[in-house]
């Protein structure tokens, strides 16, 4: 059996799955139940100074697919609304009772050195394994000069991280906001200040939808609403990209990363680790399915690792980074062509409509002999540009595959494309 045990910044956990800072980690009751279910660690719901903030009703809204599946959720919840002393004593007891699990404390206080020093002193006393600086909350807290108000300015990230590194020996993880243009600037700032790791992503500014009767947003508070933070499976591609960019940028490559954002199953988690994440954090999947989802995550990951011959997480960590590059290095000579498996084709015509109306008219349709409605869709290889759209629209698994069209062709990156005088010299 593959070994899922994980050492992140020297913090040991039996598996790489930590609960992200959010309602599932807001109190000991929840965290104990999560640990009983098998979670490897938890980042406690963000603590701040007393008095704690007041949360509103309602707090969440969802973006759903046409079949009713939740694709993403939006929230306008703030940091913990429980007194600091209650949280600290629960954290202390939790770590005592669960010494083999990772317990990290998320923090957010006003942008003053003394506020950070004071809270760090109190948190150190709990025996927790590390702290995570919440520079990502996109709603409410930025209006008070905290959260994303810090995370959107690299100089502030650097300044506050430095204060924290000077004030504690605990490992410091800097949690980044995705509501910026270039994540490597944020990660660089954290690294310059000596952060032990970055974690990402926090939630993305969003409005999930408008109720056209009330003319307010879903999840409104009475007749008013505000933009909230989006998370869940919809944000995974954005998070993966940011983790990948940090992993390949010369200034940030090598900084440990805790991957967060839309992790709903073991496959998602493996993708983050393949892009270099040292561990992963999960919030929405636990909120939607309960803590028991951890069994699927650990069983699935370990079975897949067994099937690939990976004995430990480090055996595949970062393996997908090698191929991540700039567009200009993609091979202009690499050709693929769509192939339709006629035995699997249900003749729905979605590939035809997509290609005919919006791409390169590379799929032909012919009635089959006889009186019936049956027809045959075929790829016209000369027209096909290998865009993948037919495969994406096809509702039948493995019916359309993309087949290599010119095996063994010479690698031709744009940087030395002879037909383009604007290209760089190699
Ligand atoms: C209701 C809710 C409350 C959250 N509160 C916090 C918080 O207090 N501190 C924090 O750092 N992140 C908070 N988050 C963000 C999550 O920790 C996580 O970064 C984000 O949800 C993306 O992960 P996911 O797609 O697995 O949910 C919250 C998320 C949700 C949904």
PDB file of N, CA and C in Angstrom, residues 350-406:
ATOM      1  N   UNK A 350     -23.933  16.528 -31.687  1.00  0.00           N
ATOM      2  CA  UNK A 350     -23.382  17.698 -30.987  1.00  0.00           C
ATOM      3  C   UNK A 350     -22.010  18.075 -31.538  1.00  0.00           C
ATOM      4  N   UNK A 351     -21.208  17.075 -31.868  1.00  0.00           N
ATOM      5  CA  UNK A 351     -19.881  17.367 -32.426  1.00  0.00           C
ATOM      6  C   UNK A 351     -20.027  18.099 -33.751  1.00  0.00           C
ATOM      7  N   UNK A 352     -21.009  17.642 -34.537  1.00  0.00           N
ATOM      8  CA  UNK A 352     -21.224  18.243 -35.864  1.00  0.00           C
ATOM      9  C   UNK A 352     -21.621  19.711 -35.715  1.00  0.00           C
ATOM     10  N   UNK A 353     -22.591  19.964 -34.833  1.00  0.00           N
ATOM     11  CA  UNK A 353     -23.065  21.342 -34.666  1.00  0.00           C
ATOM     12  C   UNK A 353     -21.930  22.253 -34.218  1.00  0.00           C
ATOM     13  N   UNK A 354     -21.137  21.756 -33.261  1.00  0.00           N
ATOM     14  CA  UNK A 354     -20.054  22.589 -32.731  1.00  0.00           C
ATOM     15  C   UNK A 354     -19.030  22.883 -33.814  1.00  0.00           C
ATOM     16  N   UNK A 355     -18.655  21.849 -34.549  1.00  0.00           N
ATOM     17  CA  UNK A 355     -17.598  22.036 -35.554  1.00  0.00           C
ATOM     18  C   UNK A 355     -18.120  22.827 -36.757  1.00  0.00           C
ATOM     19  N   UNK A 356     -19.339  22.508 -37.171  1.00  0.00           N
ATOM     20  CA  UNK A 356     -19.889  23.143 -38.365  1.00  0.00           C
ATOM     21  C   UNK A 356     -20.125  24.640 -38.135  1.00  0.00           C
ATOM     22  N   UNK A 357     -20.722  24.964 -36.963  1.00  0.00           N
ATOM     23  CA  UNK A 357     -21.090  26.355 -36.726  1.00  0.00           C
ATOM     24  C   UNK A 357     -19.944  27.213 -36.223  1.00  0.00           C
ATOM     25  N   UNK A 358     -19.048  26.612 -35.435  1.00  0.00           N
ATOM     26  CA  UNK A 358     -18.089  27.487 -34.747  1.00  0.00           C
ATOM     27  C   UNK A 358     -16.633  27.161 -35.006  1.00  0.00           C
ATOM     28  N   UNK A 359     -16.356  26.086 -35.709  1.00  0.00           N
ATOM     29  CA  UNK A 359     -14.944  25.756 -35.941  1.00  0.00           C
ATOM     30  C   UNK A 359     -14.638  25.612 -37.426  1.00  0.00           C
ATOM     31  N   UNK A 360     -14.202  24.427 -37.855  1.00  0.00           N
ATOM     32  CA  UNK A 360     -13.601  24.313 -39.193  1.00  0.00           C
ATOM     33  C   UNK A 360     -14.340  23.386 -40.152  1.00  0.00           C
ATOM     34  N   UNK A 361     -15.627  23.139 -39.875  1.00  0.00           N
ATOM     35  CA  UNK A 361     -16.455  22.323 -40.774  1.00  0.00           C
ATOM     36  C   UNK A 361     -15.730  21.016 -41.124  1.00  0.00           C
ATOM     37  N   UNK A 362     -15.214  20.357 -40.068  1.00  0.00           N
ATOM     38  CA  UNK A 362     -14.414  19.155 -40.301  1.00  0.00           C
ATOM     39  C   UNK A 362     -15.183  17.875 -40.009  1.00  0.00           C
ATOM     40  N   UNK A 363     -16.482  17.985 -39.705  1.00  0.00           N
ATOM     41  CA  UNK A 363     -17.259  16.761 -39.476  1.00  0.00           C
ATOM     42  C   UNK A 363     -18.391  16.720 -40.495  1.00  0.00           C
ATOM     43  N   UNK A 364     -18.449  15.625 -41.217  1.00  0.00           N
ATOM     44  CA  UNK A 364     -19.516  15.487 -42.212  1.00  0.00           C
ATOM     45  C   UNK A 364     -20.607  14.590 -41.649  1.00  0.00           C
ATOM     46  N   UNK A 365     -21.823  14.758 -42.171  1.00  0.00           N
ATOM     47  CA  UNK A 365     -22.915  13.901 -41.734  1.00  0.00           C
ATOM     48  C   UNK A 365     -23.599  13.337 -42.981  1.00  0.00           C
ATOM     49  N   UNK A 366     -23.831  12.015 -42.937  1.00  0.00           N
ATOM     50  CA  UNK A 366     -24.503  11.380 -44.090  1.00  0.00           C
ATOM     51  C   UNK A 366     -25.586  10.468 -43.551  1.00  0.00           C
ATOM     52  N   UNK A 367     -26.760  10.453 -44.187  1.00  0.00           N
ATOM     53  CA  UNK A 367     -27.776   9.493 -43.733  1.00  0.00           C
ATOM     54  C   UNK A 367     -27.282   8.077 -44.014  1.00  0.00           C
ATOM     55  N   UNK A 368     -27.600   7.156 -43.118  1.00  0.00           N
ATOM     56  CA  UNK A 368     -27.257   5.765 -43.388  1.00  0.00           C
ATOM     57  C   UNK A 368     -28.285   5.206 -44.353  1.00  0.00           C
ATOM     58  N   UNK A 369     -27.919   4.168 -45.052  1.00  0.00           N
ATOM     59  CA  UNK A 369     -28.859   3.617 -46.027  1.00  0.00           C
ATOM     60  C   UNK A 369     -30.111   3.119 -45.303  1.00  0.00           C
ATOM     61  N   UNK A 370     -31.200   3.148 -45.943  1.00  0.00           N
ATOM     62  CA  UNK A 370     -32.458   2.704 -45.336  1.00  0.00           C
ATOM     63  C   UNK A 370     -33.353   3.886 -45.064  1.00  0.00           C
ATOM     64  N   UNK A 371     -34.511   3.597 -44.459  1.00  0.00           N
ATOM     65  CA  UNK A 371     -35.549   4.620 -44.280  1.00  0.00           C
ATOM     66  C   UNK A 371     -35.375   5.431 -42.998  1.00  0.00           C
ATOM     67  N   UNK A 372     -34.651   4.835 -41.979  1.00  0.00           N
ATOM     68  CA  UNK A 372     -34.633   5.407 -40.620  1.00  0.00           C
ATOM     69  C   UNK A 372     -33.929   6.747 -40.556  1.00  0.00           C
ATOM     70  N   UNK A 373     -33.822   7.281 -39.324  1.00  0.00           N
ATOM     71  CA  UNK A 373     -33.199   8.589 -39.099  1.00  0.00           C
ATOM     72  C   UNK A 373     -31.698   8.482 -38.922  1.00  0.00           C
ATOM     73  N   UNK A 374     -31.189   7.236 -38.886  1.00  0.00           N
ATOM     74  CA  UNK A 374     -29.789   7.046 -38.539  1.00  0.00           C
ATOM     75  C   UNK A 374     -28.851   7.745 -39.516  1.00  0.00           C
ATOM     76  N   UNK A 375     -27.764   8.295 -38.910  1.00  0.00           N
ATOM     77  CA  UNK A 375     -26.799   9.004 -39.741  1.00  0.00           C
ATOM     78  C   UNK A 375     -25.400   8.707 -39.232  1.00  0.00           C
ATOM     79  N   UNK A 376     -24.436   9.025 -40.051  1.00  0.00           N
ATOM     80  CA  UNK A 376     -23.057   8.710 -39.689  1.00  0.00           C
ATOM     81  C   UNK A 376     -22.248  10.012 -39.728  1.00  0.00           C
ATOM     82  N   UNK A 377     -21.557  10.260 -38.603  1.00  0.00           N
ATOM     83  CA  UNK A 377     -20.702  11.448 -38.527  1.00  0.00           C
ATOM     84  C   UNK A 377     -19.268  11.011 -38.751  1.00  0.00           C
ATOM     85  N   UNK A 378     -18.602  11.731 -39.636  1.00  0.00           N
ATOM     86  CA  UNK A 378     -17.214  11.357 -39.932  1.00  0.00           C
ATOM     87  C   UNK A 378     -16.312  12.584 -39.940  1.00  0.00           C
ATOM     88  N   UNK A 379     -15.092  12.394 -39.469  1.00  0.00           N
ATOM     89  CA  UNK A 379     -14.134  13.506 -39.437  1.00  0.00           C
ATOM     90  C   UNK A 379     -13.458  13.628 -40.802  1.00  0.00           C
ATOM     91  N   UNK A 380     -13.440  14.839 -41.324  1.00  0.00           N
ATOM     92  CA  UNK A 380     -12.691  15.114 -42.549  1.00  0.00           C
ATOM     93  C   UNK A 380     -11.285  15.549 -42.130  1.00  0.00           C
ATOM     94  N   UNK A 381     -10.353  14.607 -42.231  1.00  0.00           N
ATOM     95  CA  UNK A 381      -9.035  14.829 -41.629  1.00  0.00           C
ATOM     96  C   UNK A 381      -8.346  16.100 -42.129  1.00  0.00           C
ATOM     97  N   UNK A 382      -8.533  16.400 -43.428  1.00  0.00           N
ATOM     98  CA  UNK A 382      -7.817  17.559 -43.996  1.00  0.00           C
ATOM     99  C   UNK A 382      -8.300  18.862 -43.369  1.00  0.00           C
ATOM    100  N   UNK A 383      -9.579  18.884 -42.929  1.00  0.00           N
ATOM    101  CA  UNK A 383     -10.126  20.115 -42.371  1.00  0.00           C
ATOM    102  C   UNK A 383      -9.863  20.244 -40.870  1.00  0.00           C
ATOM    103  N   UNK A 384      -9.639  19.100 -40.221  1.00  0.00           N
ATOM    104  CA  UNK A 384      -9.568  19.079 -38.754  1.00  0.00           C
ATOM    105  C   UNK A 384      -8.289  19.776 -38.272  1.00  0.00           C
ATOM    106  N   UNK A 385      -8.461  20.743 -37.329  1.00  0.00           N
ATOM    107  CA  UNK A 385      -7.289  21.448 -36.790  1.00  0.00           C
ATOM    108  C   UNK A 385      -6.888  20.908 -35.419  1.00  0.00           C
ATOM    109  N   UNK A 386      -7.560  19.859 -34.978  1.00  0.00           N
ATOM    110  CA  UNK A 386      -7.177  19.250 -33.687  1.00  0.00           C
ATOM    111  C   UNK A 386      -7.482  20.134 -32.495  1.00  0.00           C
ATOM    112  N   UNK A 387      -8.616  20.845 -32.534  1.00  0.00           N
ATOM    113  CA  UNK A 387      -8.909  21.807 -31.452  1.00  0.00           C
ATOM    114  C   UNK A 387      -9.500  21.158 -30.205  1.00  0.00           C
ATOM    115  N   UNK A 388     -10.033  19.948 -30.319  1.00  0.00           N
ATOM    116  CA  UNK A 388     -10.647  19.184 -29.211  1.00  0.00           C
ATOM    117  C   UNK A 388     -12.116  19.509 -28.958  1.00  0.00           C
ATOM    118  N   UNK A 389     -12.697  20.501 -29.672  1.00  0.00           N
ATOM    119  CA  UNK A 389     -14.065  20.910 -29.313  1.00  0.00           C
ATOM    120  C   UNK A 389     -15.068  19.770 -29.473  1.00  0.00           C
ATOM    121  N   UNK A 390     -14.919  18.957 -30.530  1.00  0.00           N
ATOM    122  CA  UNK A 390     -15.865  17.846 -30.721  1.00  0.00           C
ATOM    123  C   UNK A 390     -15.771  16.864 -29.564  1.00  0.00           C
ATOM    124  N   UNK A 391     -14.550  16.610 -29.108  1.00  0.00           N
ATOM    125  CA  UNK A 391     -14.357  15.681 -27.989  1.00  0.00           C
ATOM    126  C   UNK A 391     -14.978  16.256 -26.713  1.00  0.00           C
ATOM    127  N   UNK A 392     -14.841  17.566 -26.542  1.00  0.00           N
ATOM    128  CA  UNK A 392     -15.387  18.215 -25.344  1.00  0.00           C
ATOM    129  C   UNK A 392     -16.917  18.158 -25.347  1.00  0.00           C
ATOM    130  N   UNK A 393     -17.528  18.354 -26.507  1.00  0.00           N
ATOM    131  CA  UNK A 393     -18.994  18.399 -26.548  1.00  0.00           C
ATOM    132  C   UNK A 393     -19.615  17.002 -26.556  1.00  0.00           C
ATOM    133  N   UNK A 394     -18.856  15.981 -26.934  1.00  0.00           N
ATOM    134  CA  UNK A 394     -19.416  14.631 -27.048  1.00  0.00           C
ATOM    135  C   UNK A 394     -19.863  14.114 -25.672  1.00  0.00           C
ATOM    136  N   UNK A 395     -21.113  13.655 -25.547  1.00  0.00           N
ATOM    137  CA  UNK A 395     -21.585  13.187 -24.240  1.00  0.00           C
ATOM    138  C   UNK A 395     -21.184  11.750 -23.923  1.00  0.00           C
ATOM    139  N   UNK A 396     -20.545  11.051 -24.858  1.00  0.00           N
ATOM    140  CA  UNK A 396     -20.204   9.639 -24.625  1.00  0.00           C
ATOM    141  C   UNK A 396     -18.702   9.517 -24.359  1.00  0.00           C
ATOM    142  N   UNK A 397     -18.367   8.932 -23.198  1.00  0.00           N
ATOM    143  CA  UNK A 397     -16.954   8.762 -22.851  1.00  0.00           C
ATOM    144  C   UNK A 397     -16.198   7.966 -23.907  1.00  0.00           C
ATOM    145  N   UNK A 398     -15.035   8.452 -24.272  1.00  0.00           N
ATOM    146  CA  UNK A 398     -14.120   7.749 -25.192  1.00  0.00           C
ATOM    147  C   UNK A 398     -14.661   7.562 -26.602  1.00  0.00           C
ATOM    148  N   UNK A 399     -15.764   8.209 -26.942  1.00  0.00           N
ATOM    149  CA  UNK A 399     -16.292   8.058 -28.307  1.00  0.00           C
ATOM    150  C   UNK A 399     -15.426   8.830 -29.294  1.00  0.00           C
ATOM    151  N   UNK A 400     -15.042  10.048 -28.900  1.00  0.00           N
ATOM    152  CA  UNK A 400     -14.152  10.817 -29.782  1.00  0.00           C
ATOM    153  C   UNK A 400     -12.781  10.894 -29.127  1.00  0.00           C
ATOM    154  N   UNK A 401     -11.777  10.494 -29.870  1.00  0.00           N
ATOM    155  CA  UNK A 401     -10.415  10.614 -29.348  1.00  0.00           C
ATOM    156  C   UNK A 401      -9.596  11.468 -30.303  1.00  0.00           C
ATOM    157  N   UNK A 402      -8.555  12.057 -29.764  1.00  0.00           N
ATOM    158  CA  UNK A 402      -7.669  12.870 -30.581  1.00  0.00           C
ATOM    159  C   UNK A 402      -6.427  12.018 -30.868  1.00  0.00           C
ATOM    160  N   UNK A 403      -6.170  11.821 -32.146  1.00  0.00           N
ATOM    161  CA  UNK A 403      -5.112  10.892 -32.548  1.00  0.00           C
ATOM    162  C   UNK A 403      -3.950  11.682 -33.136  1.00  0.00           C
ATOM    163  N   UNK A 404      -2.738  11.300 -32.774  1.00  0.00           N
ATOM    164  CA  UNK A 404      -1.554  11.992 -33.292  1.00  0.00           C
ATOM    165  C   UNK A 404      -1.523  11.869 -34.813  1.00  0.00           C
ATOM    166  N   UNK A 405      -1.375  13.046 -35.478  1.00  0.00           N
ATOM    167  CA  UNK A 405      -1.449  13.051 -36.931  1.00  0.00           C
ATOM    168  C   UNK A 405      -0.102  12.939 -37.610  1.00  0.00           C
ATOM    169  N   UNK A 406       0.971  13.376 -36.964  1.00  0.00           N
ATOM    170  CA  UNK A 406       2.268  13.387 -37.643  1.00  0.00           C
ATOM    171  C   UNK A 406       3.379  12.986 -36.692  1.00  0.00           C
TER     172      UNK A 406
END
